[in-house]
Each structure stands twice: as C-alpha cells, then as structure tokens.
Amino acid sequence: MSWNNTRLHLLNEHEAEGRTKEILEEIKQALGVPCVNTMFQALAFYPRFFELFWNTAKPALYTQEFFIYAERLGAEAYTRIVNYFSIPDLRNGTAATDFRNPEKSELQEAVELYDYNYSVLLLLSAALVYAFEHPDARVREGTPLAIDSRYLKEPVLMDEDAAPLRTRRVYEDIKRTLRIPFVDLCYLGFARWPDFLSSYWDSLKPLLRTPLYEHSRLALRDSALSLASSLPKPLRLATSEMEEAGLSTADIDSVIQLSELFLNLLSKQALNVSYARIALEEKVPMEMAA
C-alpha cells in the first residue's frame, strides 16, 4: 500500500464549514494543540465518516489513560533514537547563523509541541486502525481526564507556495524520501529556521534508509497498536455503521487505507521529531556524567 495508490484530498482548516469546522475545533481543544494535523485534513474530506470518527474517538480523548499511553509512545521513540543512533548537536554551528538565542527557545518550544502532538496522533491513528479490525472492542470505565496538556501558541508555518527556493528543495526531498505527497506539519514549522531545517534533514535522512531505523519504526507501530487495544474507551467503527451513514464502498476503502498510511507515517514522525528534540538538548560532557 502506498500514497500513490490512495486518493488523497486535504481539506484546509480555513475551508471547512458547518459540522466539519466544529469538529476540527473540538479536536484541537481535546488534544490541546493550536493547529490541525494533516491526518485530520485528510479524514475531514469525508464529512460523514469524519463525524462518525469523532463521535467514537472523543470519549477516548477524555481519559487519562489515552494521554498516559501517548506519553509512553513518545518515551519509546526518544529511547530508540538516543540509544541506537548518533545524534549531532544542532544547537550551534550551522543552525546558529539564522536564529538568535530567543529564537532558539522558540524552536525548542516548537519541537516540544510536535513531539507531544505526534505521540498523541500515533496512538489515535493506531486506535483508528484497531477499530476497523475490532469494531466490537470491549468498552470499560476509564479515568476522567484531570489535567491535560495545552500548547496554545500557534506555530509559524512556511507553506510550500510561500517558501523560498532553498526551502522548497528541502521540502521536495522530504516528500521524495518519505514517499508522501505533502509536507507534514513539523517540517513546515522547522522551515522558519531554514539553516536548522537543512542541517536537521541532512543528518536525519541517511538514518531513514537503515534497517535499524525501519526496525524501530515497526516496533513503535506495534507498540501503538498494542496500547490502542488496551484503551478503556476504544474506538468502534463497524462497516455496517459506515454504510448506514451513507459512505460508499469506495469511500470506506479510502478511509481504511488512509488510516493505515497515516499510522505508518506517524510512527516515522514520532521518531523524527525525537531526533530533533535530542539534537537540540544540552549535551552533558562525559567527564561530568562520570
């Protein structure tokens, strides 16, 4: 299964209307993020399915277990990157030429947002895939959400059309390497600091071709599916329910394929943002660590 064989239409948040627009706002509020990820833009193109999806996903997002499990995925992604790969220090050097110290802090804040966001999205995409395979998953009581994460500051995104030539070339390489027809959110955000984006991508790209990276991605994907199966409020999406809502067989096939593709992509993105996070961390000298 590849993106080339799947119909992909993205509904821009500003183009959404009616109930679809309301759901996008509710998703941002539930996740505590200021922007709409590409996965939701793709699913929102199918408004009847999108409402079914949100009706079954919303209860899960108001349990503590969901965010605890997402945090576990983020920790696993971090651990795999820091243990298995050599990470350059991108706090200085090439990256220092295009942002000052206050902007370094803003970049780190952006990385924290994406690190949180992709962990949550990875679990949610796994829960969606699990729902198609197990539409009668058992529902049990969860722990009500007491404290939720909030990232209210909206990141500055460099859209493909507005990006300078140098950045567009990096975007094209990202799409070609990841084999996706769009530039995902974190790269649009990193492009505010073009030297960082270039250094980050140049150092990350070789790792993506290694068997160890693919092993890590598959392991993270499996962990997401395992945690999704343990959610007290699992998503439930029976084919008959989607048919009753007016979805055609072709549309049902499309959303199932999209869910699988986003699960695979988000298992990469969680690793890739962990790489950026580690590359921006203060490094403890070996003699001090000892």
PDB file of C-alpha atoms in Angstrom:
ATOM      1  CA  MET A   1       0.000   0.000   0.000  1.00  0.00           C
ATOM      2  CA  SER A   2       1.390   3.418  -0.954  1.00  0.00           C
ATOM      3  CA  TRP A   3       0.244   7.004  -1.150  1.00  0.00           C
ATOM      4  CA  ASN A   4       0.344   6.767  -4.958  1.00  0.00           C
ATOM      5  CA  ASN A   5      -2.480   4.236  -4.882  1.00  0.00           C
ATOM      6  CA  THR A   6      -4.679   6.195  -2.477  1.00  0.00           C
ATOM      7  CA  ARG A   7      -6.959   9.104  -3.170  1.00  0.00           C
ATOM      8  CA  LEU A   8      -5.691  11.969  -1.045  1.00  0.00           C
ATOM      9  CA  HIS A   9      -7.652  15.175  -0.683  1.00  0.00           C
ATOM     10  CA  LEU A  10      -6.809  17.615   2.106  1.00  0.00           C
ATOM     11  CA  LEU A  11      -9.468  19.911   3.491  1.00  0.00           C
ATOM     12  CA  ASN A  12      -7.813  23.083   4.711  1.00  0.00           C
ATOM     13  CA  GLU A  13      -8.996  24.144   8.138  1.00  0.00           C
ATOM     14  CA  HIS A  14      -9.991  27.563   6.808  1.00  0.00           C
ATOM     15  CA  GLU A  15     -12.101  25.969   4.052  1.00  0.00           C
ATOM     16  CA  ALA A  16     -14.101  23.756   6.411  1.00  0.00           C
ATOM     17  CA  GLU A  17     -17.736  24.589   7.032  1.00  0.00           C
ATOM     18  CA  GLY A  18     -20.618  23.512   9.244  1.00  0.00           C
ATOM     19  CA  ARG A  19     -20.214  20.470  11.439  1.00  0.00           C
ATOM     20  CA  THR A  20     -16.808  19.628   9.924  1.00  0.00           C
ATOM     21  CA  LYS A  21     -15.435  23.003  11.027  1.00  0.00           C
ATOM     22  CA  GLU A  22     -16.867  22.469  14.513  1.00  0.00           C
ATOM     23  CA  ILE A  23     -15.236  19.036  14.783  1.00  0.00           C
ATOM     24  CA  LEU A  24     -11.837  20.406  13.792  1.00  0.00           C
ATOM     25  CA  GLU A  25     -12.117  22.977  16.565  1.00  0.00           C
ATOM     26  CA  GLU A  26     -13.221  20.304  19.042  1.00  0.00           C
ATOM     27  CA  ILE A  27     -10.236  18.143  18.083  1.00  0.00           C
ATOM     28  CA  LYS A  28      -7.801  20.987  18.731  1.00  0.00           C
ATOM     29  CA  GLN A  29      -9.424  21.639  22.092  1.00  0.00           C
ATOM     30  CA  ALA A  30      -9.407  17.957  23.097  1.00  0.00           C
ATOM     31  CA  LEU A  31      -5.773  17.464  22.090  1.00  0.00           C
ATOM     32  CA  GLY A  32      -4.671  20.816  23.449  1.00  0.00           C
ATOM     33  CA  VAL A  33      -2.958  21.899  20.235  1.00  0.00           C
ATOM     34  CA  PRO A  34      -3.314  25.089  18.180  1.00  0.00           C
ATOM     35  CA  CYS A  35      -3.291  23.576  14.686  1.00  0.00           C
ATOM     36  CA  VAL A  36      -4.920  20.820  12.634  1.00  0.00           C
ATOM     37  CA  ASN A  37      -2.674  17.972  11.561  1.00  0.00           C
ATOM     38  CA  THR A  38      -2.683  16.563   8.033  1.00  0.00           C
ATOM     39  CA  MET A  39      -4.396  13.355   9.159  1.00  0.00           C
ATOM     40  CA  PHE A  40      -7.497  15.265  10.192  1.00  0.00           C
ATOM     41  CA  GLN A  41      -7.437  17.325   6.991  1.00  0.00           C
ATOM     42  CA  ALA A  42      -7.491  14.068   5.019  1.00  0.00           C
ATOM     43  CA  LEU A  43     -10.269  12.433   7.052  1.00  0.00           C
ATOM     44  CA  ALA A  44     -12.344  15.638   7.019  1.00  0.00           C
ATOM     45  CA  PHE A  45     -12.676  15.296   3.232  1.00  0.00           C
ATOM     46  CA  TYR A  46     -15.202  12.544   4.051  1.00  0.00           C
ATOM     47  CA  PRO A  47     -17.598  14.510   6.291  1.00  0.00           C
ATOM     48  CA  ARG A  48     -19.966  11.624   7.040  1.00  0.00           C
ATOM     49  CA  PHE A  49     -17.098   9.427   8.124  1.00  0.00           C
ATOM     50  CA  PHE A  50     -15.413  12.307   9.955  1.00  0.00           C
ATOM     51  CA  GLU A  51     -18.412  12.756  12.224  1.00  0.00           C
ATOM     52  CA  LEU A  52     -18.558   9.009  12.961  1.00  0.00           C
ATOM     53  CA  PHE A  53     -14.841   9.022  13.688  1.00  0.00           C
ATOM     54  CA  TRP A  54     -15.094  11.949  16.078  1.00  0.00           C
ATOM     55  CA  ASN A  55     -18.129  10.508  17.887  1.00  0.00           C
ATOM     56  CA  THR A  56     -16.205   7.334  18.680  1.00  0.00           C
ATOM     57  CA  ALA A  57     -12.808   8.999  19.294  1.00  0.00           C
ATOM     58  CA  LYS A  58     -13.979  11.763  21.612  1.00  0.00           C
ATOM     59  CA  PRO A  59     -14.644   9.551  24.691  1.00  0.00           C
ATOM     60  CA  ALA A  60     -11.107   8.127  24.457  1.00  0.00           C
ATOM     61  CA  LEU A  61      -9.565  11.597  24.444  1.00  0.00           C
ATOM     62  CA  TYR A  62     -11.197  12.481  27.733  1.00  0.00           C
ATOM     63  CA  THR A  63      -9.488   9.706  29.675  1.00  0.00           C
ATOM     64  CA  GLN A  64      -6.155   9.940  31.452  1.00  0.00           C
ATOM     65  CA  GLU A  65      -5.187   6.556  30.011  1.00  0.00           C
ATOM     66  CA  PHE A  66      -5.112   7.897  26.464  1.00  0.00           C
ATOM     67  CA  PHE A  67      -2.538  10.580  27.250  1.00  0.00           C
ATOM     68  CA  ILE A  68      -0.519   8.296  29.534  1.00  0.00           C
ATOM     69  CA  TYR A  69      -0.241   5.772  26.680  1.00  0.00           C
ATOM     70  CA  ALA A  70       0.668   8.523  24.212  1.00  0.00           C
ATOM     71  CA  GLU A  71       3.401   9.679  26.574  1.00  0.00           C
ATOM     72  CA  ARG A  72       4.733   6.116  26.659  1.00  0.00           C
ATOM     73  CA  LEU A  73       4.985   6.120  22.878  1.00  0.00           C
ATOM     74  CA  GLY A  74       6.872   9.398  22.959  1.00  0.00           C
ATOM     75  CA  ALA A  75       9.259   7.980  25.552  1.00  0.00           C
ATOM     76  CA  GLU A  76       9.803   4.857  23.459  1.00  0.00           C
ATOM     77  CA  ALA A  77      10.543   6.923  20.343  1.00  0.00           C
ATOM     78  CA  TYR A  78      13.033   9.034  22.304  1.00  0.00           C
ATOM     79  CA  THR A  79      14.725   5.984  23.816  1.00  0.00           C
ATOM     80  CA  ARG A  80      15.120   4.234  20.482  1.00  0.00           C
ATOM     81  CA  ILE A  81      16.655   7.284  18.829  1.00  0.00           C
ATOM     82  CA  VAL A  82      19.005   8.169  21.672  1.00  0.00           C
ATOM     83  CA  ASN A  83      20.177   4.566  22.177  1.00  0.00           C
ATOM     84  CA  TYR A  84      20.546   3.401  18.592  1.00  0.00           C
ATOM     85  CA  PHE A  85      21.710   6.425  16.617  1.00  0.00           C
ATOM     86  CA  SER A  86      24.418   9.068  16.722  1.00  0.00           C
ATOM     87  CA  ILE A  87      22.777  12.483  17.038  1.00  0.00           C
ATOM     88  CA  PRO A  88      24.603  15.701  16.094  1.00  0.00           C
ATOM     89  CA  ASP A  89      24.442  18.824  18.215  1.00  0.00           C
ATOM     90  CA  LEU A  90      22.260  21.245  16.245  1.00  0.00           C
ATOM     91  CA  ARG A  91      22.069  23.936  18.926  1.00  0.00           C
ATOM     92  CA  ASN A  92      25.033  25.752  17.421  1.00  0.00           C
ATOM     93  CA  GLY A  93      27.138  25.665  14.290  1.00  0.00           C
ATOM     94  CA  THR A  94      25.116  25.922  11.082  1.00  0.00           C
ATOM     95  CA  ALA A  95      21.847  26.421  12.933  1.00  0.00           C
ATOM     96  CA  ALA A  96      23.237  29.414  14.827  1.00  0.00           C
ATOM     97  CA  THR A  97      23.512  31.501  11.684  1.00  0.00           C
ATOM     98  CA  ASP A  98      19.803  32.075  11.290  1.00  0.00           C
ATOM     99  CA  PHE A  99      18.364  32.437  14.782  1.00  0.00           C
ATOM    100  CA  ARG A 100      19.332  34.269  17.938  1.00  0.00           C
ATOM    101  CA  ASN A 101      19.056  32.938  21.491  1.00  0.00           C
ATOM    102  CA  PRO A 102      15.389  33.935  21.999  1.00  0.00           C
ATOM    103  CA  GLU A 103      14.555  32.205  18.723  1.00  0.00           C
ATOM    104  CA  LYS A 104      16.376  29.075  19.847  1.00  0.00           C
ATOM    105  CA  SER A 105      13.915  28.920  22.704  1.00  0.00           C
ATOM    106  CA  GLU A 106      11.038  29.290  20.241  1.00  0.00           C
ATOM    107  CA  LEU A 107      12.434  26.451  18.137  1.00  0.00           C
ATOM    108  CA  GLN A 108      12.664  24.221  21.190  1.00  0.00           C
ATOM    109  CA  GLU A 109       9.081  25.106  22.069  1.00  0.00           C
ATOM    110  CA  ALA A 110       8.022  24.139  18.554  1.00  0.00           C
ATOM    111  CA  VAL A 111       9.856  20.816  18.847  1.00  0.00           C
ATOM    112  CA  GLU A 112       8.108  20.146  22.175  1.00  0.00           C
ATOM    113  CA  LEU A 113       4.741  20.817  20.525  1.00  0.00           C
ATOM    114  CA  TYR A 114       5.418  18.408  17.653  1.00  0.00           C
ATOM    115  CA  ASP A 115       6.908  15.812  19.993  1.00  0.00           C
ATOM    116  CA  TYR A 116       3.704  15.821  22.033  1.00  0.00           C
ATOM    117  CA  ASN A 117       1.446  16.097  19.007  1.00  0.00           C
ATOM    118  CA  TYR A 118       2.911  13.182  17.055  1.00  0.00           C
ATOM    119  CA  SER A 119       2.813  10.871  20.073  1.00  0.00           C
ATOM    120  CA  VAL A 120      -0.880  11.612  20.525  1.00  0.00           C
ATOM    121  CA  LEU A 121      -1.575  11.275  16.803  1.00  0.00           C
ATOM    122  CA  LEU A 122       0.316   7.995  16.596  1.00  0.00           C
ATOM    123  CA  LEU A 123      -1.858   6.494  19.313  1.00  0.00           C
ATOM    124  CA  LEU A 124      -5.020   7.906  17.766  1.00  0.00           C
ATOM    125  CA  SER A 125      -4.152   6.560  14.305  1.00  0.00           C
ATOM    126  CA  ALA A 126      -3.413   3.152  15.851  1.00  0.00           C
ATOM    127  CA  ALA A 127      -6.757   3.277  17.670  1.00  0.00           C
ATOM    128  CA  LEU A 128      -8.474   4.014  14.361  1.00  0.00           C
ATOM    129  CA  VAL A 129      -6.776   1.106  12.582  1.00  0.00           C
ATOM    130  CA  TYR A 130      -7.617  -1.142  15.537  1.00  0.00           C
ATOM    131  CA  ALA A 131     -11.260  -0.009  15.361  1.00  0.00           C
ATOM    132  CA  PHE A 132     -11.605  -1.171  11.757  1.00  0.00           C
ATOM    133  CA  GLU A 133     -10.198  -4.583  12.701  1.00  0.00           C
ATOM    134  CA  HIS A 134     -12.039  -4.899  16.031  1.00  0.00           C
ATOM    135  CA  PRO A 135     -15.321  -2.945  15.747  1.00  0.00           C
ATOM    136  CA  ASP A 136     -16.754  -4.709  18.803  1.00  0.00           C
ATOM    137  CA  ALA A 137     -13.876  -3.972  21.180  1.00  0.00           C
ATOM    138  CA  ARG A 138     -14.965  -4.005  24.828  1.00  0.00           C
ATOM    139  CA  VAL A 139     -15.613  -0.616  26.425  1.00  0.00           C
ATOM    140  CA  ARG A 140     -14.840  -0.162  30.119  1.00  0.00           C
ATOM    141  CA  GLU A 141     -14.613   2.694  32.568  1.00  0.00           C
ATOM    142  CA  GLY A 142     -11.632   4.987  32.175  1.00  0.00           C
ATOM    143  CA  THR A 143     -10.087   7.551  34.473  1.00  0.00           C
ATOM    144  CA  PRO A 144     -11.539  11.002  33.792  1.00  0.00           C
ATOM    145  CA  LEU A 145      -9.022  13.468  32.439  1.00  0.00           C
ATOM    146  CA  ALA A 146      -7.971  15.795  35.256  1.00  0.00           C
ATOM    147  CA  ILE A 147      -5.072  17.731  33.750  1.00  0.00           C
ATOM    148  CA  ASP A 148      -4.481  17.972  30.027  1.00  0.00           C
ATOM    149  CA  SER A 149      -1.577  19.383  28.060  1.00  0.00           C
ATOM    150  CA  ARG A 150      -2.041  22.730  26.400  1.00  0.00           C
ATOM    151  CA  TYR A 151       0.033  24.210  23.615  1.00  0.00           C
ATOM    152  CA  LEU A 152      -1.778  27.432  22.840  1.00  0.00           C
ATOM    153  CA  LYS A 153       0.916  29.248  20.872  1.00  0.00           C
ATOM    154  CA  GLU A 154       0.266  28.649  17.192  1.00  0.00           C
ATOM    155  CA  PRO A 155       3.461  27.810  15.289  1.00  0.00           C
ATOM    156  CA  VAL A 156       4.544  29.832  12.280  1.00  0.00           C
ATOM    157  CA  LEU A 157       4.314  27.548   9.237  1.00  0.00           C
ATOM    158  CA  MET A 158       6.148  28.063   5.963  1.00  0.00           C
ATOM    159  CA  ASP A 159       3.720  26.872   3.290  1.00  0.00           C
ATOM    160  CA  GLU A 160       5.160  25.274   0.185  1.00  0.00           C
ATOM    161  CA  ASP A 161       3.910  28.018  -2.108  1.00  0.00           C
ATOM    162  CA  ALA A 162       5.415  30.800   0.023  1.00  0.00           C
ATOM    163  CA  ALA A 163       8.736  29.108   0.818  1.00  0.00           C
ATOM    164  CA  PRO A 164      11.982  30.318  -0.788  1.00  0.00           C
ATOM    165  CA  LEU A 165      13.620  28.081  -3.379  1.00  0.00           C
ATOM    166  CA  ARG A 166      16.141  26.609  -0.937  1.00  0.00           C
ATOM    167  CA  THR A 167      13.383  25.521   1.433  1.00  0.00           C
ATOM    168  CA  ARG A 168      11.216  24.168  -1.379  1.00  0.00           C
ATOM    169  CA  ARG A 169      14.098  21.945  -2.442  1.00  0.00           C
ATOM    170  CA  VAL A 170      14.289  20.527   1.077  1.00  0.00           C
ATOM    171  CA  TYR A 171      10.521  20.026   1.047  1.00  0.00           C
ATOM    172  CA  GLU A 172      10.718  18.107  -2.220  1.00  0.00           C
ATOM    173  CA  ASP A 173      13.485  15.919  -0.844  1.00  0.00           C
ATOM    174  CA  ILE A 174      11.432  15.214   2.289  1.00  0.00           C
ATOM    175  CA  LYS A 175       8.413  14.199   0.213  1.00  0.00           C
ATOM    176  CA  ARG A 176      10.527  12.064  -2.087  1.00  0.00           C
ATOM    177  CA  THR A 177      12.376  10.346   0.758  1.00  0.00           C
ATOM    178  CA  LEU A 178       9.300   9.725   2.923  1.00  0.00           C
ATOM    179  CA  ARG A 179       7.229   8.908  -0.182  1.00  0.00           C
ATOM    180  CA  ILE A 180       4.388  11.202   0.787  1.00  0.00           C
ATOM    181  CA  PRO A 181       2.541  13.749  -1.408  1.00  0.00           C
ATOM    182  CA  PHE A 182       2.562  16.548   1.181  1.00  0.00           C
ATOM    183  CA  VAL A 183       4.906  18.283   3.612  1.00  0.00           C
ATOM    184  CA  ASP A 184       3.887  17.383   7.129  1.00  0.00           C
ATOM    185  CA  LEU A 185       3.355  19.923   9.875  1.00  0.00           C
ATOM    186  CA  CYS A 186       6.674  19.749  11.720  1.00  0.00           C
ATOM    187  CA  TYR A 187       8.762  20.420   8.604  1.00  0.00           C
ATOM    188  CA  LEU A 188       6.602  23.428   7.728  1.00  0.00           C
ATOM    189  CA  GLY A 189       7.294  24.676  11.257  1.00  0.00           C
ATOM    190  CA  PHE A 190      11.031  23.947  11.218  1.00  0.00           C
ATOM    191  CA  ALA A 191      11.324  25.914   7.958  1.00  0.00           C
ATOM    192  CA  ARG A 192      11.034  29.133   9.942  1.00  0.00           C
ATOM    193  CA  TRP A 193      14.711  28.399  10.690  1.00  0.00           C
ATOM    194  CA  PRO A 194      15.983  27.295   7.261  1.00  0.00           C
ATOM    195  CA  ASP A 195      19.537  26.552   8.396  1.00  0.00           C
ATOM    196  CA  PHE A 196      18.210  24.302  11.136  1.00  0.00           C
ATOM    197  CA  LEU A 197      15.805  22.551   8.759  1.00  0.00           C
ATOM    198  CA  SER A 198      18.605  21.913   6.282  1.00  0.00           C
ATOM    199  CA  SER A 199      21.070  20.653   8.911  1.00  0.00           C
ATOM    200  CA  TYR A 200      18.415  18.567  10.618  1.00  0.00           C
ATOM    201  CA  TRP A 201      17.219  16.932   7.416  1.00  0.00           C
ATOM    202  CA  ASP A 202      20.722  16.326   6.027  1.00  0.00           C
ATOM    203  CA  SER A 203      21.723  14.480   9.189  1.00  0.00           C
ATOM    204  CA  LEU A 204      18.422  12.601   9.612  1.00  0.00           C
ATOM    205  CA  LYS A 205      17.957  11.445   6.016  1.00  0.00           C
ATOM    206  CA  PRO A 206      20.702   8.753   5.966  1.00  0.00           C
ATOM    207  CA  LEU A 207      19.192   7.106   9.053  1.00  0.00           C
ATOM    208  CA  LEU A 208      15.838   6.660   7.330  1.00  0.00           C
ATOM    209  CA  ARG A 209      17.389   4.173   4.908  1.00  0.00           C
ATOM    210  CA  THR A 210      18.864   1.925   7.584  1.00  0.00           C
ATOM    211  CA  PRO A 211      17.394  -1.429   8.700  1.00  0.00           C
ATOM    212  CA  LEU A 212      17.726  -0.294  12.327  1.00  0.00           C
ATOM    213  CA  TYR A 213      15.502   2.722  11.687  1.00  0.00           C
ATOM    214  CA  GLU A 214      12.871   0.550   9.987  1.00  0.00           C
ATOM    215  CA  HIS A 215      13.062  -1.927  12.862  1.00  0.00           C
ATOM    216  CA  SER A 216      12.499   0.925  15.313  1.00  0.00           C
ATOM    217  CA  ARG A 217       9.587   2.253  13.287  1.00  0.00           C
ATOM    218  CA  LEU A 218       7.865  -1.124  13.111  1.00  0.00           C
ATOM    219  CA  ALA A 219       8.419  -1.711  16.829  1.00  0.00           C
ATOM    220  CA  LEU A 220       6.923   1.701  17.635  1.00  0.00           C
ATOM    221  CA  ARG A 221       3.980   0.982  15.342  1.00  0.00           C
ATOM    222  CA  ASP A 222       3.374  -2.339  17.098  1.00  0.00           C
ATOM    223  CA  SER A 223       3.554  -0.627  20.487  1.00  0.00           C
ATOM    224  CA  ALA A 224       0.946   1.891  19.351  1.00  0.00           C
ATOM    225  CA  LEU A 225      -1.413  -0.875  18.242  1.00  0.00           C
ATOM    226  CA  SER A 226      -0.878  -2.753  21.485  1.00  0.00           C
ATOM    227  CA  LEU A 227      -1.635   0.326  23.572  1.00  0.00           C
ATOM    228  CA  ALA A 228      -4.660   1.117  21.388  1.00  0.00           C
ATOM    229  CA  SER A 229      -6.044  -2.327  22.186  1.00  0.00           C
ATOM    230  CA  SER A 230      -5.766  -1.512  25.905  1.00  0.00           C
ATOM    231  CA  LEU A 231      -7.641   1.784  25.835  1.00  0.00           C
ATOM    232  CA  PRO A 232     -10.625   1.749  28.186  1.00  0.00           C
ATOM    233  CA  LYS A 233     -12.654   3.677  25.612  1.00  0.00           C
ATOM    234  CA  PRO A 234     -11.633   2.056  22.304  1.00  0.00           C
ATOM    235  CA  LEU A 235     -12.821   3.437  19.002  1.00  0.00           C
ATOM    236  CA  ARG A 236     -15.608   1.344  17.417  1.00  0.00           C
ATOM    237  CA  LEU A 237     -16.286   1.620  13.691  1.00  0.00           C
ATOM    238  CA  ALA A 238     -18.268  -1.177  12.099  1.00  0.00           C
ATOM    239  CA  THR A 239     -18.588  -1.321   8.319  1.00  0.00           C
ATOM    240  CA  SER A 240     -22.358  -1.570   8.659  1.00  0.00           C
ATOM    241  CA  GLU A 241     -22.417   1.682  10.650  1.00  0.00           C
ATOM    242  CA  MET A 242     -20.417   3.474   7.981  1.00  0.00           C
ATOM    243  CA  GLU A 243     -22.716   2.130   5.264  1.00  0.00           C
ATOM    244  CA  GLU A 244     -25.769   3.298   7.210  1.00  0.00           C
ATOM    245  CA  ALA A 245     -24.202   6.754   7.413  1.00  0.00           C
ATOM    246  CA  GLY A 246     -24.119   6.880   3.615  1.00  0.00           C
ATOM    247  CA  LEU A 247     -20.480   6.060   2.884  1.00  0.00           C
ATOM    248  CA  SER A 248     -19.866   4.232  -0.366  1.00  0.00           C
ATOM    249  CA  THR A 249     -17.706   1.135  -0.524  1.00  0.00           C
ATOM    250  CA  ALA A 250     -15.027   3.184  -2.283  1.00  0.00           C
ATOM    251  CA  ASP A 251     -15.050   5.813   0.467  1.00  0.00           C
ATOM    252  CA  ILE A 252     -14.848   3.159   3.187  1.00  0.00           C
ATOM    253  CA  ASP A 253     -11.886   1.586   1.429  1.00  0.00           C
ATOM    254  CA  SER A 254     -10.255   5.013   1.118  1.00  0.00           C
ATOM    255  CA  VAL A 255     -10.523   5.917   4.800  1.00  0.00           C
ATOM    256  CA  ILE A 256      -9.237   2.483   5.844  1.00  0.00           C
ATOM    257  CA  GLN A 257      -6.236   2.876   3.534  1.00  0.00           C
ATOM    258  CA  LEU A 258      -5.626   6.423   4.763  1.00  0.00           C
ATOM    259  CA  SER A 259      -5.668   5.236   8.359  1.00  0.00           C
ATOM    260  CA  GLU A 260      -3.029   2.577   7.624  1.00  0.00           C
ATOM    261  CA  LEU A 261      -0.863   5.046   5.730  1.00  0.00           C
ATOM    262  CA  PHE A 262      -1.028   7.650   8.488  1.00  0.00           C
ATOM    263  CA  LEU A 263      -0.197   5.019  11.107  1.00  0.00           C
ATOM    264  CA  ASN A 264       2.929   4.140   9.146  1.00  0.00           C
ATOM    265  CA  LEU A 265       3.847   7.793   8.620  1.00  0.00           C
ATOM    266  CA  LEU A 266       3.250   8.835  12.218  1.00  0.00           C
ATOM    267  CA  SER A 267       5.445   6.021  13.507  1.00  0.00           C
ATOM    268  CA  LYS A 268       8.205   7.700  11.471  1.00  0.00           C
ATOM    269  CA  GLN A 269       7.298  11.215  12.535  1.00  0.00           C
ATOM    270  CA  ALA A 270       7.425  10.330  16.228  1.00  0.00           C
ATOM    271  CA  LEU A 271      10.988   9.085  15.734  1.00  0.00           C
ATOM    272  CA  ASN A 272      11.963  12.024  13.530  1.00  0.00           C
ATOM    273  CA  VAL A 273      10.801  14.652  15.999  1.00  0.00           C
ATOM    274  CA  SER A 274      12.531  12.807  18.849  1.00  0.00           C
ATOM    275  CA  TYR A 275      15.681  13.126  16.745  1.00  0.00           C
ATOM    276  CA  ALA A 276      15.184  16.908  16.555  1.00  0.00           C
ATOM    277  CA  ARG A 277      14.475  17.098  20.270  1.00  0.00           C
ATOM    278  CA  ILE A 278      17.681  15.241  21.156  1.00  0.00           C
ATOM    279  CA  ALA A 279      19.728  17.302  18.683  1.00  0.00           C
ATOM    280  CA  LEU A 280      18.678  20.488  20.494  1.00  0.00           C
ATOM    281  CA  GLU A 281      19.278  19.256  24.041  1.00  0.00           C
ATOM    282  CA  GLU A 282      22.156  20.369  26.208  1.00  0.00           C
ATOM    283  CA  LYS A 283      24.883  17.730  25.992  1.00  0.00           C
ATOM    284  CA  VAL A 284      26.489  16.689  29.279  1.00  0.00           C
ATOM    285  CA  PRO A 285      30.294  16.270  28.919  1.00  0.00           C
ATOM    286  CA  MET A 286      31.439  12.719  29.549  1.00  0.00           C
ATOM    287  CA  GLU A 287      33.691  13.712  32.481  1.00  0.00           C
ATOM    288  CA  MET A 288      30.724  15.456  34.182  1.00  0.00           C
ATOM    289  CA  ALA A 289      28.433  12.500  33.538  1.00  0.00           C
ATOM    290  CA  ALA A 290      31.017  10.218  35.148  1.00  0.00           C
TER     291      ALA A 290
END
